[in-house]
N, CA, C and O of each residue as an XYZ file, in Angstrom:
748
protein
N     -34.860    -66.437    -18.394
C     -34.575    -65.196    -19.111
C     -35.479    -64.104    -18.555
O     -36.466    -64.384    -17.875
N     -35.136    -62.890    -18.844
C     -35.864    -61.727    -18.354
C     -37.172    -61.527    -19.120
O     -37.329    -62.007    -20.243
N     -38.111    -60.809    -18.490
C     -39.350    -60.475    -19.190
C     -39.092    -59.310    -20.155
O     -38.017    -58.711    -20.152
N     -40.092    -59.007    -20.973
C     -39.946    -57.993    -22.019
C     -39.603    -56.618    -21.454
O     -38.792    -55.901    -22.039
N     -40.201    -56.240    -20.335
C     -39.907    -54.921    -19.755
C     -38.448    -54.817    -19.329
O     -37.801    -53.792    -19.544
N     -37.941    -55.875    -18.730
C     -36.554    -55.873    -18.276
C     -35.606    -55.850    -19.482
O     -34.615    -55.120    -19.485
N     -35.916    -56.649    -20.498
C     -35.082    -56.654    -21.701
C     -35.097    -55.285    -22.374
O     -34.068    -54.822    -22.867
N     -36.260    -54.637    -22.395
C     -36.341    -53.304    -22.978
C     -35.459    -52.325    -22.191
O     -34.808    -51.465    -22.784
N     -35.436    -52.452    -20.875
C     -34.603    -51.538    -20.072
C     -33.113    -51.755    -20.352
O     -32.348    -50.793    -20.414
N     -32.703    -53.008    -20.521
C     -31.314    -53.279    -20.894
C     -31.026    -52.700    -22.282
O     -29.992    -52.067    -22.495
N     -31.946    -52.921    -23.219
C     -31.764    -52.435    -24.586
C     -31.621    -50.917    -24.610
O     -30.782    -50.381    -25.336
N     -32.426    -50.235    -23.830
C     -32.372    -48.776    -23.794
C     -31.048    -48.261    -23.229
O     -30.651    -47.132    -23.518
N     -30.373    -49.067    -22.439
C     -29.061    -48.690    -21.910
C     -27.938    -48.946    -22.914
O     -26.829    -48.433    -22.762
N     -28.231    -49.734    -23.924
C     -27.232    -50.083    -24.922
C     -26.870    -48.904    -25.806
O     -27.558    -47.883    -25.829
N     -25.780    -49.069    -26.527
C     -25.267    -48.028    -27.421
C     -25.170    -48.553    -28.847
O     -24.935    -49.740    -29.073
N     -25.352    -47.657    -29.792
C     -25.108    -47.993    -31.190
C     -23.619    -48.306    -31.353
O     -22.800    -47.897    -30.530
N     -23.280    -49.021    -32.403
C     -21.903    -49.468    -32.630
C     -20.895    -48.323    -32.497
O     -19.942    -48.429    -31.725
N     -21.095    -47.229    -33.241
C     -20.117    -46.130    -33.223
C     -19.969    -45.521    -31.841
O     -18.861    -45.173    -31.433
N     -21.067    -45.388    -31.117
C     -21.001    -44.837    -29.762
C     -20.293    -45.802    -28.812
O     -19.549    -45.375    -27.929
N     -20.524    -47.092    -28.995
C     -19.899    -48.095    -28.144
C     -18.383    -48.108    -28.329
O     -17.643    -48.154    -27.346
N     -17.918    -48.070    -29.566
C     -16.476    -48.178    -29.811
C     -15.725    -46.883    -29.581
O     -14.518    -46.915    -29.342
N     -16.391    -45.756    -29.645
C     -15.670    -44.495    -29.462
C     -15.215    -44.304    -28.022
O     -14.409    -43.418    -27.737
N     -15.719    -45.118    -27.125
C     -15.335    -45.007    -25.731
C     -13.905    -45.472    -25.460
O     -13.377    -45.239    -24.373
N     -13.279    -46.120    -26.427
C     -11.954    -46.685    -26.192
C     -11.089    -46.546    -27.449
O     -11.462    -47.055    -28.506
N      -9.953    -45.872    -27.352
C      -9.100    -45.715    -28.527
C      -8.559    -47.036    -29.071
O      -8.166    -47.099    -30.235
N      -8.531    -48.086    -28.260
C      -8.067    -49.388    -28.720
C      -9.089    -50.067    -29.627
O      -8.813    -51.128    -30.187
N     -10.259    -49.467    -29.773
C     -11.324    -50.079    -30.572
C     -11.170    -49.817    -32.065
O     -12.085    -50.104    -32.837
N     -10.041    -49.284    -32.478
C      -9.818    -49.028    -33.908
C      -9.953    -50.305    -34.723
O     -10.410    -50.262    -35.865
N      -9.563    -51.444    -34.153
C      -9.700    -52.712    -34.875
C     -11.154    -53.064    -35.135
O     -11.470    -53.693    -36.145
N     -12.037    -52.666    -34.239
C     -13.464    -52.914    -34.448
C     -13.906    -52.219    -35.742
O     -14.569    -52.819    -36.588
N     -13.534    -50.972    -35.873
C     -13.929    -50.183    -37.044
C     -13.267    -50.735    -38.295
O     -13.899    -50.812    -39.349
N     -12.010    -51.116    -38.191
C     -11.287    -51.678    -39.330
C     -11.955    -52.954    -39.836
O     -12.124    -53.128    -41.042
N     -12.330    -53.834    -38.934
C     -12.984    -55.080    -39.338
C     -14.360    -54.792    -39.920
O     -14.754    -55.408    -40.911
N     -15.094    -53.867    -39.319
C     -16.402    -53.505    -39.883
C     -16.238    -52.974    -41.307
O     -16.996    -53.342    -42.204
N     -15.258    -52.119    -41.502
C     -15.059    -51.510    -42.820
C     -14.560    -52.500    -43.862
O     -14.768    -52.289    -45.057
N     -13.908    -53.572    -43.435
C     -13.390    -54.547    -44.393
C     -14.372    -55.687    -44.672
O     -14.216    -56.401    -45.663
N     -15.362    -55.865    -43.829
C     -16.343    -56.938    -44.029
C     -17.373    -56.505    -45.065
O     -17.827    -55.360    -45.061
N     -17.732    -57.412    -45.935
C     -18.696    -57.075    -46.984
C     -19.713    -58.186    -47.153
O     -19.379    -59.370    -47.189
N     -20.951    -57.771    -47.255
C     -22.028    -58.705    -47.555
C     -22.049    -58.968    -49.054
O     -21.730    -58.085    -49.849
N     -22.422    -60.171    -49.433
C     -22.608    -60.460    -50.855
C     -23.935    -59.852    -51.299
O     -24.753    -59.459    -50.467
N     -24.140    -59.780    -52.586
C     -25.403    -59.268    -53.105
C     -26.589    -60.075    -52.607
O     -27.632    -59.512    -52.274
N     -26.435    -61.384    -52.556
C     -27.508    -62.259    -52.068
C     -27.789    -62.013    -50.590
O     -28.947    -62.007    -50.173
N     -26.746    -61.812    -49.798
C     -26.934    -61.535    -48.376
C     -27.661    -60.201    -48.176
O     -28.535    -60.088    -47.317
N     -27.298    -59.198    -48.970
C     -27.976    -57.897    -48.879
C     -29.450    -58.021    -49.225
O     -30.303    -57.456    -48.541
N     -29.750    -58.760    -50.286
C     -31.153    -58.956    -50.678
C     -31.945    -59.643    -49.571
O     -33.083    -59.268    -49.289
N     -31.347    -60.639    -48.954
C     -32.005    -61.331    -47.851
C     -32.358    -60.335    -46.741
O     -33.493    -60.300    -46.264
N     -31.387    -59.540    -46.343
C     -31.606    -58.586    -45.255
C     -32.617    -57.504    -45.633
O     -33.419    -57.086    -44.798
N     -32.582    -57.058    -46.859
C     -33.531    -56.039    -47.312
C     -34.954    -56.589    -47.371
O     -35.918    -55.823    -47.366
N     -35.085    -57.907    -47.428
C     -36.398    -58.537    -47.461
C     -37.006    -58.785    -46.085
O     -38.140    -59.254    -45.990
N     -36.274    -58.480    -45.022
C     -36.829    -58.666    -43.683
C     -38.069    -57.785    -43.529
O     -38.075    -56.635    -43.968
N     -39.105    -58.321    -42.913
C     -40.350    -57.573    -42.736
C     -40.702    -57.317    -41.280
O     -41.481    -56.413    -40.979
N     -40.139    -58.097    -40.382
C     -40.430    -57.919    -38.962
C     -39.265    -57.196    -38.287
O     -38.096    -57.501    -38.523
N     -39.616    -56.249    -37.459
C     -38.615    -55.536    -36.687
C     -38.088    -56.455    -35.589
O     -38.852    -57.177    -34.949
N     -36.783    -56.418    -35.381
C     -36.172    -57.158    -34.281
C     -35.197    -56.257    -33.549
O     -34.532    -55.408    -34.142
N     -35.133    -56.465    -32.265
C     -34.177    -55.760    -31.413
C     -33.112    -56.757    -31.000
O     -33.417    -57.871    -30.573
N     -31.856    -56.343    -31.131
C     -30.741    -57.228    -30.804
C     -29.797    -56.474    -29.878
O     -29.260    -55.424    -30.230
N     -29.610    -57.026    -28.699
C     -28.692    -56.445    -27.723
C     -27.496    -57.375    -27.590
O     -27.646    -58.565    -27.316
N     -26.315    -56.816    -27.786
C     -25.087    -57.611    -27.720
C     -24.307    -57.209    -26.477
O     -23.867    -56.068    -26.337
N     -24.147    -58.175    -25.581
C     -23.288    -57.959    -24.425
C     -21.868    -58.247    -24.896
O     -21.576    -59.329    -25.405
N     -21.003    -57.278    -24.721
C     -19.681    -57.354    -25.310
C     -18.666    -56.661    -24.411
O     -19.007    -56.106    -23.367
N     -17.432    -56.707    -24.839
C     -16.350    -55.976    -24.172
C     -15.341    -55.551    -25.228
O     -14.965    -56.342    -26.094
N     -14.914    -54.326    -25.154
C     -13.995    -53.793    -26.157
C     -12.642    -54.496    -26.158
O     -11.970    -54.527    -27.189
N     -12.235    -55.052    -25.041
C     -10.935    -55.692    -24.916
C     -10.929    -57.126    -25.448
O      -9.858    -57.709    -25.609
N     -12.087    -57.700    -25.720
C     -12.208    -59.119    -26.059
C     -11.905    -59.375    -27.526
O     -12.515    -58.762    -28.402
N     -10.971    -60.275    -27.800
C     -10.609    -60.605    -29.173
C     -11.760    -61.199    -29.967
O     -11.931    -60.868    -31.141
N     -12.559    -62.076    -29.349
C     -13.715    -62.629    -30.052
C     -14.716    -61.539    -30.407
O     -15.339    -61.583    -31.468
N     -14.869    -60.565    -29.521
C     -15.772    -59.445    -29.802
C     -15.247    -58.595    -30.951
O     -16.004    -58.180    -31.829
N     -13.944    -58.342    -30.936
C     -13.325    -57.556    -32.009
C     -13.589    -58.211    -33.357
O     -13.880    -57.526    -34.337
N     -13.490    -59.530    -33.407
C     -13.608    -60.242    -34.675
C     -15.046    -60.524    -35.092
O     -15.291    -60.840    -36.256
N     -16.020    -60.415    -34.157
C     -17.396    -60.752    -34.500
C     -18.375    -59.586    -34.413
O     -19.251    -59.466    -35.270
N     -18.255    -58.736    -33.418
C     -19.239    -57.663    -33.235
C     -19.322    -56.693    -34.413
O     -20.423    -56.256    -34.748
N     -18.220    -56.342    -35.049
C     -18.347    -55.481    -36.229
C     -19.193    -56.127    -37.326
O     -19.851    -55.428    -38.097
N     -19.176    -57.450    -37.396
C     -19.976    -58.154    -38.393
C     -21.464    -57.982    -38.113
O     -22.274    -57.911    -39.038
N     -21.814    -57.916    -36.849
C     -23.215    -57.699    -36.475
C     -23.678    -56.322    -36.930
O     -24.819    -56.150    -37.357
N     -22.790    -55.351    -36.836
C     -23.136    -54.009    -37.306
C     -23.277    -53.983    -38.823
O     -24.142    -53.280    -39.346
N     -22.457    -54.725    -39.527
C     -22.575    -54.822    -40.983
C     -23.949    -55.399    -41.344
O     -24.625    -54.892    -42.239
N     -24.349    -56.446    -40.650
C     -25.651    -57.067    -40.906
C     -26.777    -56.090    -40.590
O     -27.673    -55.891    -41.410
N     -26.737    -55.482    -39.413
C     -27.815    -54.575    -39.006
C     -27.908    -53.359    -39.915
O     -29.004    -52.860    -40.170
N     -26.789    -52.886    -40.399
C     -26.781    -51.707    -41.278
C     -27.442    -51.979    -42.625
O     -27.827    -51.045    -43.329
N     -27.572    -53.238    -42.982
C     -28.166    -53.588    -44.270
C     -29.679    -53.789    -44.204
O     -30.309    -54.081    -45.220
N     -30.262    -53.635    -43.020
C     -31.708    -53.826    -42.871
C     -32.283    -52.778    -41.935
O     -31.779    -52.570    -40.832
N     -33.336    -52.124    -42.382
C     -33.986    -51.146    -41.505
C     -34.893    -51.829    -40.481
O     -35.566    -51.147    -39.707
N     -34.923    -53.141    -40.464
C     -35.744    -53.894    -39.515
C     -34.949    -54.401    -38.314
O     -35.512    -55.005    -37.401
N     -33.648    -54.154    -38.317
C     -32.796    -54.617    -37.217
C     -32.329    -53.424    -36.403
O     -31.667    -52.521    -36.915
N     -32.686    -53.436    -35.127
C     -32.223    -52.424    -34.183
C     -31.156    -53.083    -33.317
O     -31.453    -53.977    -32.524
N     -29.927    -52.639    -33.472
C     -28.786    -53.276    -32.812
C     -28.158    -52.327    -31.808
O     -27.894    -51.164    -32.112
N     -27.923    -52.836    -30.609
C     -27.220    -52.066    -29.587
C     -26.231    -52.969    -28.866
O     -26.371    -54.192    -28.833
N     -25.224    -52.315    -28.287
C     -24.173    -53.007    -27.545
C     -24.165    -52.513    -26.110
O     -24.404    -51.338    -25.834
N     -23.886    -53.433    -25.209
C     -23.761    -53.075    -23.796
C     -22.502    -53.750    -23.254
O     -22.242    -54.918    -23.540
N     -21.739    -53.015    -22.481
C     -20.498    -53.554    -21.932
C     -20.800    -54.565    -20.838
O     -21.559    -54.290    -19.909
N     -20.199    -55.730    -20.965
C     -20.419    -56.806    -19.999
C     -20.163    -56.369    -18.573
O     -20.920    -56.718    -17.667
N     -19.106    -55.610    -18.368
C     -18.711    -55.249    -17.010
C     -19.469    -54.049    -16.458
O     -19.251    -53.655    -15.313
N     -20.345    -53.473    -17.249
C     -21.143    -52.325    -16.796
C     -22.553    -52.741    -16.395
O     -23.360    -51.897    -16.007
N     -22.853    -54.030    -16.487
C     -24.213    -54.485    -16.206
C     -24.171    -55.864    -15.552
O     -24.354    -56.885    -16.215
N     -23.926    -55.876    -14.242
C     -23.780    -57.145    -13.527
C     -25.016    -58.031    -13.613
O     -24.894    -59.251    -13.718
N     -26.195    -57.439    -13.572
C     -27.413    -58.244    -13.611
C     -27.498    -59.045    -14.912
O     -27.822    -60.233    -14.897
N     -27.211    -58.401    -16.010
C     -27.241    -59.076    -17.305
C     -26.085    -60.075    -17.401
O     -26.279    -61.211    -17.833
N     -24.895    -59.656    -17.002
C     -23.708    -60.531    -17.045
C     -23.954    -61.807    -16.244
O     -23.630    -62.900    -16.707
N     -24.518    -61.677    -15.061
C     -24.731    -62.841    -14.209
C     -25.827    -63.764    -14.737
O     -25.847    -64.950    -14.408
N     -26.726    -63.237    -15.542
C     -27.801    -64.054    -16.110
C     -27.376    -64.770    -17.386
O     -27.970    -65.783    -17.757
N     -26.360    -64.255    -18.053
C     -25.948    -64.820    -19.336
C     -24.635    -65.584    -19.227
O     -23.689    -65.323    -19.970
N     -24.590    -66.493    -18.329
C     -23.400    -67.319    -18.113
C     -23.449    -68.504    -19.078
O     -24.483    -69.157    -19.216
N     -22.333    -68.774    -19.736
C     -22.222    -69.903    -20.653
C     -21.091    -70.803    -20.157
O     -19.970    -70.340    -19.944
N     -21.386    -72.070    -19.977
C     -20.402    -73.040    -19.523
C     -19.672    -72.542    -18.272
O     -18.451    -72.642    -18.156
N     -20.461    -72.007    -17.349
C     -19.984    -71.506    -16.053
C     -19.002    -70.343    -16.187
O     -18.155    -70.138    -15.316
N     -19.115    -69.585    -17.272
C     -18.230    -68.440    -17.463
C     -18.949    -67.237    -18.045
O     -19.976    -67.363    -18.713
N     -18.387    -66.072    -17.776
C     -18.919    -64.818    -18.323
C     -18.289    -64.579    -19.684
O     -17.264    -63.907    -19.796
N     -18.892    -65.120    -20.689
C     -18.347    -65.058    -22.044
C     -19.001    -63.939    -22.842
O     -20.126    -63.522    -22.567
N     -18.272    -63.474    -23.823
C     -18.762    -62.465    -24.750
C     -18.194    -62.757    -26.127
O     -17.139    -63.384    -26.215
N     -18.826    -62.343    -27.187
C     -20.101    -61.639    -27.228
C     -21.287    -62.594    -27.110
O     -21.222    -63.756    -27.512
N     -22.358    -62.070    -26.552
C     -23.625    -62.786    -26.495
C     -24.697    -61.847    -27.033
O     -24.876    -60.733    -26.541
N     -25.402    -62.317    -28.047
C     -26.484    -61.536    -28.641
C     -27.814    -62.043    -28.108
O     -28.085    -63.244    -28.110
N     -28.635    -61.111    -27.653
C     -29.995    -61.428    -27.235
C     -30.916    -60.911    -28.333
O     -30.968    -59.710    -28.599
N     -31.634    -61.819    -28.961
C     -32.562    -61.468    -30.028
C     -33.955    -61.325    -29.431
O     -34.431    -62.195    -28.702
N     -34.603    -60.199    -29.758
C     -35.933    -59.911    -29.230
C     -36.874    -59.503    -30.357
O     -36.445    -59.008    -31.399
N     -38.146    -59.717    -30.127
C     -39.164    -59.256    -31.064
C     -39.284    -57.733    -30.952
O     -38.604    -57.104    -30.140
N     -40.142    -57.162    -31.764
C     -40.353    -55.717    -31.775
C     -40.804    -55.179    -30.414
O     -40.536    -54.026    -30.077
N     -41.491    -56.022    -29.633
C     -41.987    -55.623    -28.317
C     -41.102    -56.146    -27.189
O     -41.530    -56.224    -26.037
N     -39.875    -56.498    -27.528
C     -38.828    -56.924    -26.599
C     -39.068    -58.294    -25.966
O     -38.430    -58.643    -24.973
N     -39.986    -59.063    -26.540
C     -40.150    -60.441    -26.080
C     -38.917    -61.228    -26.506
O     -38.447    -61.104    -27.637
N     -38.407    -62.027    -25.600
C     -37.211    -62.826    -25.845
C     -37.457    -63.828    -26.967
O     -38.487    -64.501    -26.988
N     -36.517    -63.925    -27.892
C     -36.568    -64.923    -28.967
C     -35.438    -65.938    -28.839
O     -35.674    -67.144    -28.916
N     -34.218    -65.458    -28.647
C     -33.077    -66.370    -28.599
C     -31.850    -65.644    -28.071
O     -31.793    -64.415    -28.016
N     -30.882    -66.446    -27.690
C     -29.576    -65.947    -27.281
C     -28.559    -66.704    -28.124
O     -28.689    -67.911    -28.325
N     -27.546    -65.994    -28.615
C     -26.531    -66.636    -29.457
C     -25.171    -66.074    -29.097
O     -25.010    -64.862    -28.949
N     -24.209    -66.940    -28.958
C     -22.851    -66.518    -28.666
C     -22.157    -67.647    -27.959
O     -22.793    -68.673    -27.718
N     -21.031    -67.543    -27.647
C     -20.030    -66.520    -27.657
C     -19.171    -66.551    -28.905
O     -18.473    -65.588    -29.219
N     -19.230    -67.659    -29.606
C     -18.507    -67.793    -30.874
C     -19.390    -68.560    -31.851
O     -20.204    -69.394    -31.454
N     -19.216    -68.269    -33.113
C     -19.875    -69.075    -34.138
C     -19.125    -70.390    -34.270
O     -18.026    -70.546    -33.739
N     -19.723    -71.327    -34.977
C     -19.082    -72.619    -35.181
C     -17.728    -72.465    -35.872
O     -16.750    -73.106    -35.488
N     -17.681    -71.612    -36.894
C     -16.399    -71.437    -37.597
C     -15.351    -70.806    -36.687
O     -14.174    -71.153    -36.781
N     -15.752    -69.883    -35.807
C     -14.791    -69.297    -34.862
C     -14.247    -70.394    -33.947
O     -13.042    -70.454    -33.702
N     -15.129    -71.262    -33.441
C     -14.660    -72.366    -32.597
C     -13.726    -73.288    -33.372
O     -12.707    -73.727    -32.838
N     -14.060    -73.583    -34.607
C     -13.184    -74.443    -35.410
C     -11.817    -73.803    -35.605
O     -10.791    -74.474    -35.487
N     -11.800    -72.517    -35.900
C     -10.530    -71.820    -36.117
C      -9.699    -71.756    -34.837
O      -8.482    -71.936    -34.872
N     -10.354    -71.502    -33.718
C      -9.634    -71.453    -32.440
C      -9.122    -72.844    -32.080
O      -7.979    -73.000    -31.652
N      -9.976    -73.856    -32.257
C      -9.571    -75.222    -31.910
C      -8.413    -75.706    -32.780
O      -7.537    -76.427    -32.303
N      -8.407    -75.311    -34.055
C      -7.337    -75.767    -34.940
C      -6.000    -75.131    -34.592
O      -4.949    -75.676    -34.928
N      -6.027    -74.005    -33.935
C      -4.778    -73.336    -33.544
C      -4.632    -73.328    -32.026
O      -3.978    -72.451    -31.461
N      -5.242    -74.309    -31.376
C      -5.309    -74.342    -29.921
C      -3.931    -74.200    -29.289
O      -3.019    -74.995    -29.514
N      -3.830    -73.142    -28.486
C      -2.590    -72.923    -27.742
C      -2.889    -72.446    -26.333
O      -2.003    -71.966    -25.625
N      -4.146    -72.581    -25.933
C      -4.518    -72.221    -24.578
C      -4.858    -70.758    -24.383
O      -5.220    -70.359    -23.277
N      -4.754    -69.959    -25.408
C      -5.047    -68.537    -25.270
C      -6.183    -68.154    -26.213
O      -6.353    -68.751    -27.276
N      -6.947    -67.160    -25.811
C      -7.997    -66.681    -26.705
C      -7.420    -65.604    -27.615
O      -6.336    -65.071    -27.380
N      -8.170    -65.310    -28.640
C      -7.740    -64.298    -29.598
C      -7.584    -62.949    -28.914
O      -8.367    -62.590    -28.035
N      -6.574    -62.216    -29.322
C      -6.369    -60.887    -28.746
C      -7.119    -59.818    -29.500
O      -7.362    -58.733    -28.970
N      -7.487    -60.110    -30.731
C      -8.157    -59.112    -31.548
C      -7.219    -58.044    -32.063
O      -7.668    -57.036    -32.609
N      -5.916    -58.249    -31.897
C      -4.948    -57.241    -32.328
C      -4.666    -57.311    -33.821
O      -4.309    -56.307    -34.437
N      -4.821    -58.475    -34.394
C      -4.601    -58.620    -35.829
C      -5.924    -58.730    -36.557
O      -6.980    -58.858    -35.938
N      -5.858    -58.681    -37.849
C      -7.056    -58.850    -38.654
C      -7.173    -60.317    -39.024
O      -6.214    -60.910    -39.520
N      -8.352    -60.919    -38.786
C      -8.503    -62.325    -39.142
C      -8.460    -62.513    -40.660
O      -8.752    -61.579    -41.406
N      -8.101    -63.702    -41.119
C      -8.108    -63.952    -42.564
C      -9.511    -63.693    -43.140
O     -10.518    -63.923    -42.472
N      -9.555    -63.221    -44.361
C     -10.825    -62.861    -45.000
C     -11.813    -64.021    -45.008
O     -13.010    -63.816    -44.810
N     -11.321    -65.243    -45.236
C     -12.257    -66.377    -45.274
C     -12.868    -66.647    -43.910
O     -14.015    -67.086    -43.831
N     -12.127    -66.394    -42.825
C     -12.681    -66.562    -41.481
C     -13.760    -65.523    -41.220
O     -14.801    -65.830    -40.639
N     -13.509    -64.296    -41.650
C     -14.498    -63.232    -41.481
C     -15.759    -63.558    -42.269
O     -16.868    -63.387    -41.762
N     -15.602    -64.023    -43.498
C     -16.756    -64.360    -44.337
C     -17.565    -65.506    -43.725
O     -18.795    -65.491    -43.767
N     -16.877    -66.491    -43.162
C     -17.578    -67.614    -42.519
C     -18.377    -67.135    -41.317
O     -19.550    -67.479    -41.170
N     -17.748    -66.347    -40.462
C     -18.432    -65.851    -39.267
C     -19.596    -64.940    -39.647
O     -20.657    -64.996    -39.025
N     -19.406    -64.110    -40.656
C     -20.473    -63.226    -41.123
C     -21.679    -64.054    -41.568
O     -22.812    -63.730    -41.212
N     -21.452    -65.102    -42.329
C     -22.555    -65.942    -42.795
C     -23.254    -66.633    -41.630
O     -24.481    -66.728    -41.608
N     -22.481    -67.114    -40.668
C     -23.097    -67.801    -39.527
C     -23.940    -66.857    -38.682
O     -25.024    -67.228    -38.233
N     -23.456    -65.651    -38.462
C     -24.277    -64.669    -37.743
C     -25.501    -64.317    -38.572
O     -26.597    -64.187    -38.026
N     -25.339    -64.163    -39.868
C     -26.469    -63.866    -40.742
C     -27.508    -64.989    -40.675
O     -28.710    -64.721    -40.673
N     -27.059    -66.226    -40.622
C     -27.984    -67.350    -40.487
C     -28.847    -67.202    -39.239
O     -30.044    -67.485    -39.268
N     -28.238    -66.761    -38.150
C     -29.014    -66.604    -36.915
C     -30.008    -65.452    -37.037
O     -31.141    -65.566    -36.569
N     -29.603    -64.346    -37.658
C     -30.537    -63.245    -37.887
C     -31.708    -63.725    -38.753
O     -32.861    -63.388    -38.484
N     -31.409    -64.507    -39.786
C     -32.475    -65.022    -40.647
C     -33.386    -65.962    -39.873
O     -34.606    -65.909    -40.034
N     -32.814    -66.822    -39.037
C     -33.614    -67.749    -38.234
C     -34.595    -66.980    -37.354
O     -35.765    -67.349    -37.251
N     -34.117    -65.914    -36.725
C     -34.991    -65.124    -35.859
C     -36.047    -64.411    -36.694
O     -37.204    -64.329    -36.281
N     -35.667    -63.891    -37.866
C     -36.648    -63.246    -38.734
C     -37.758    -64.228    -39.111
O     -38.938    -63.878    -39.091
N     -37.377    -65.447    -39.452
C     -38.377    -66.461    -39.784
C     -39.240    -66.801    -38.580
O     -40.443    -67.018    -38.723
N     -38.646    -66.849    -37.403
C     -39.401    -67.073    -36.177
C     -40.452    -65.971    -36.009
O     -41.601    -66.244    -35.662
N     -40.045    -64.733    -36.259
C     -40.947    -63.598    -36.067
C     -42.067    -63.570    -37.104
O     -43.208    -63.259    -36.764
N     -41.761    -63.889    -38.363
C     -42.816    -63.812    -39.379
C     -43.777    -64.997    -39.315
O     -44.883    -64.920    -39.850
N     -43.375    -66.089    -38.671
C     -44.281    -67.225    -38.516
C     -44.951    -67.255    -37.140
O     -45.764    -68.139    -36.872
N     -44.626    -66.318    -36.285
C     -45.190    -66.270    -34.936
C     -46.685    -65.977    -34.989
O     -47.105    -64.947    -35.516
N     -47.481    -66.885    -34.444
C     -48.930    -66.662    -34.401
C     -49.255    -65.395    -33.608
O     -50.171    -64.653    -33.964
N     -48.507    -65.152    -32.541
C     -48.737    -63.961    -31.716
C     -48.550    -62.688    -32.529
O     -49.388    -61.788    -32.478
N     -47.460    -62.610    -33.274
C     -47.191    -61.410    -34.059
C     -48.076    -61.325    -35.300
O     -48.465    -60.231    -35.708
N     -48.394    -62.459    -35.898
C     -49.296    -62.446    -37.058
C     -50.668    -61.924    -36.645
O     -51.295    -61.162    -37.381
N     -51.125    -62.329    -35.483
C     -52.412    -61.827    -34.978
C     -52.315    -60.336    -34.676
O     -53.215    -59.572    -35.023
N     -51.232    -59.921    -34.036
C     -51.030    -58.520    -33.690
C     -51.052    -57.623    -34.935
O     -51.560    -56.503    -34.893
N     -50.497    -58.130    -36.038
C     -50.417    -57.343    -37.265
C     -51.582    -57.607    -38.234
O     -51.548    -57.186    -39.390
N     -52.606    -58.309    -37.742
C     -53.797    -58.556    -38.544
C     -53.576    -59.472    -39.732
O     -54.261    -59.351    -40.747
N     -52.635    -60.378    -39.616
C     -52.318    -61.291    -40.719
C     -53.055    -62.624    -40.601
O     -53.033    -63.431    -41.530
N     -53.705    -62.853    -39.465
C     -54.530    -64.064    -39.300
C     -55.829    -63.687    -38.631
O     -56.674    -64.550    -38.395
């Protein structure tokens, strides 16, 4: 994986959700899914309780059905916490990042890179959550999702929870990090 300076440079090239989707009129589904996804009260409380800042860069593509169905959920999560800085970068606009984030010998999206406040690498997550894989496998027909339709509400809720679990895992990693605890005078 890249060092913190390199990750910071990629992050600085990223765009906020609204800026990322406005580049393509076909991205209306992204906004529709974001607007229809809702966090539960318990999920909101969890996110509001985050204490460590995290930077999250999502390599994505506007044309990708998996991105359409998952990336808006990341914006819903990030919007509920002032400790999450979320940006998106187009897979095809950054060959260096694309070539480094190969999964199963393929350039898959979305891939989220989770970083600490100082851009130190924490984790990479993607291209689909477990529930997305289960849903795709159960309807296996050799094609990936087009993102043209709206997924069933229960599928969206499952994917939202799974992404939230990863955000929580990284938050716990950050608050238990000896390096960050020392930096913040907690030990």
